[in-house]
mmCIF file of C-alpha atoms in Angstrom:
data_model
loop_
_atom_site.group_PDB
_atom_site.id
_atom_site.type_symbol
_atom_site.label_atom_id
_atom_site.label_comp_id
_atom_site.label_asym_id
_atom_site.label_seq_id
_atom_site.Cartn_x
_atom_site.Cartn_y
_atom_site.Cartn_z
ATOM 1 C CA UNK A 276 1.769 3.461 19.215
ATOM 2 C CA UNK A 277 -0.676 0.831 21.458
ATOM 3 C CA UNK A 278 -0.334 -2.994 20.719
ATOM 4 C CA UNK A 279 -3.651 -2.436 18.917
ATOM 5 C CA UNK A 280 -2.782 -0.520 16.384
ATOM 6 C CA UNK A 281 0.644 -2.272 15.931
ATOM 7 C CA UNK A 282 -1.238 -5.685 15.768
ATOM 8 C CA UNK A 283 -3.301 -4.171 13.039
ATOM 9 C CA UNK A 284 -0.471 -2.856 10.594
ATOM 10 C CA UNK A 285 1.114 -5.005 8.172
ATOM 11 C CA UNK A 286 4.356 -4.835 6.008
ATOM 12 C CA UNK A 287 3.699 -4.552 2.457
ATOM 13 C CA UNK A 288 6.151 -4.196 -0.461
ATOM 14 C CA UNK A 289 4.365 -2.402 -3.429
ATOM 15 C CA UNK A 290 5.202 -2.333 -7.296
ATOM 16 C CA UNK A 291 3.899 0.210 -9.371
ATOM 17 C CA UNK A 292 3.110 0.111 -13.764
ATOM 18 C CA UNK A 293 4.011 3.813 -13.142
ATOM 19 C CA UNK A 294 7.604 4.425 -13.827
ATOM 20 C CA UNK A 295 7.467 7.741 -11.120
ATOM 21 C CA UNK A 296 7.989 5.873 -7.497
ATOM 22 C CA UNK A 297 7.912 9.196 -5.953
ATOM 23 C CA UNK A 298 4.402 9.975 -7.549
ATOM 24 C CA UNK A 299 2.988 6.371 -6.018
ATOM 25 C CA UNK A 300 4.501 6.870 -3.201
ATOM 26 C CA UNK A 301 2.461 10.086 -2.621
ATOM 27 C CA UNK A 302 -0.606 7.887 -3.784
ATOM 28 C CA UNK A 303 0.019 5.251 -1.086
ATOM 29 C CA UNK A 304 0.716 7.802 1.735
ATOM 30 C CA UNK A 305 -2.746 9.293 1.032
ATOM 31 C CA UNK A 306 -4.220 6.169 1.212
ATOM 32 C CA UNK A 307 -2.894 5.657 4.595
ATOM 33 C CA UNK A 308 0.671 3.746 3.507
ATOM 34 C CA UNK A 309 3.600 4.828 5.873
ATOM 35 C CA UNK A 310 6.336 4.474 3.458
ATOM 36 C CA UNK A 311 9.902 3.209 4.705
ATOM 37 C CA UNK A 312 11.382 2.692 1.469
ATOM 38 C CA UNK A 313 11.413 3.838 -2.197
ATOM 39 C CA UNK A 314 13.465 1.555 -3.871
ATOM 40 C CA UNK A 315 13.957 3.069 -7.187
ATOM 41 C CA UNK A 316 16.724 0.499 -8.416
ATOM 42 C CA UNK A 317 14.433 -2.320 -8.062
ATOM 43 C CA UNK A 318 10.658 -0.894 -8.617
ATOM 44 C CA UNK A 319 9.675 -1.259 -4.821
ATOM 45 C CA UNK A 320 7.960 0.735 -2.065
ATOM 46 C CA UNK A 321 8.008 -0.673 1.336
ATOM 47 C CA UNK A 322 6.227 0.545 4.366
ATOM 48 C CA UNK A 323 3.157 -0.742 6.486
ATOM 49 C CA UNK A 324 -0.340 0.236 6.290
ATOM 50 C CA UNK A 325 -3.403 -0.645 8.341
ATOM 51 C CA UNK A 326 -5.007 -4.150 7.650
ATOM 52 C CA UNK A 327 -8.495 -2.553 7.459
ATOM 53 C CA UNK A 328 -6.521 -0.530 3.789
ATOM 54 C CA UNK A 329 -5.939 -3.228 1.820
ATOM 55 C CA UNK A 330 -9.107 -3.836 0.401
ATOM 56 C CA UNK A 331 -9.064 0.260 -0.702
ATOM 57 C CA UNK A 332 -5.013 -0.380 -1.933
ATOM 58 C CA UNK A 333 -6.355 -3.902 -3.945
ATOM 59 C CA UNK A 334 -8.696 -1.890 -6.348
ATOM 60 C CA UNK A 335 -6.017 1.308 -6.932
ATOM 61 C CA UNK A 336 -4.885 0.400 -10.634
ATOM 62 C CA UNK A 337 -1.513 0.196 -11.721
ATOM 63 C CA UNK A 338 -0.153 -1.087 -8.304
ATOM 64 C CA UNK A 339 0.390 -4.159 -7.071
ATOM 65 C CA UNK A 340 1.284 -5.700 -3.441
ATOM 66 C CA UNK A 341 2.607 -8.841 -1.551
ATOM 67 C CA UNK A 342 2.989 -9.022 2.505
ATOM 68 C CA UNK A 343 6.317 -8.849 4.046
ATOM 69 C CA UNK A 344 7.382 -11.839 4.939
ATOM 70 C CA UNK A 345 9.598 -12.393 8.124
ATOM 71 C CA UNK A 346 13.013 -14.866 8.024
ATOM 72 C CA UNK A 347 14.707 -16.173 11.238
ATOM 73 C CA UNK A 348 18.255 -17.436 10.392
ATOM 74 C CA UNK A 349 19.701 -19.287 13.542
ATOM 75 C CA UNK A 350 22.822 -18.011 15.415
ATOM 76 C CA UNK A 351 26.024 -18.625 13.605
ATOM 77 C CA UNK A 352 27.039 -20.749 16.164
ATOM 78 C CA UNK A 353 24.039 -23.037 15.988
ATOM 79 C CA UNK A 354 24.602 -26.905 14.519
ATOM 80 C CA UNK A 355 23.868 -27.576 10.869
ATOM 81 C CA UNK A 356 20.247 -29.112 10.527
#
């Protein structure tokens, strides 16, 4: 995949009203989701999905979204701030 279309992808986690994850899934693949994860234990789909989608995956009822967000713990060996 080109830097371009990398830069243009975001992590999403999705939760669904809909108690079938496999049948949103499907939903969010049409609309352009590649899904990672189906998390059934928890309610969650993970995956990324072009930035230009998430206006189209805001208005799809009965779903819900957040951005992944990225954590940087230091080395184990680093000093205590």
């Amino acid at each position: 995949m080109s830097k371009s279309k990398k830069a243009s992808a975001v992590r999403i986690n999705v939760t669904s009203q809909d108690s079938d994850l496999k049948a949103t899934a499907s939903k969010l693949r049409k609309l352009g989701m590649k899904v990672d994860s189906v998390l059934d234990s928890i309610g969650v789909i993970s995956g990324e999905i072009a930035e230009g989608k998430l206006s189209a995956l805001q208005k799809t009822p009965g779903i819900t979204f957040e951005r992944d967000k990225e954590v940087q713990l230091p080395p184990p060996d680093a000093p205590v701030q």
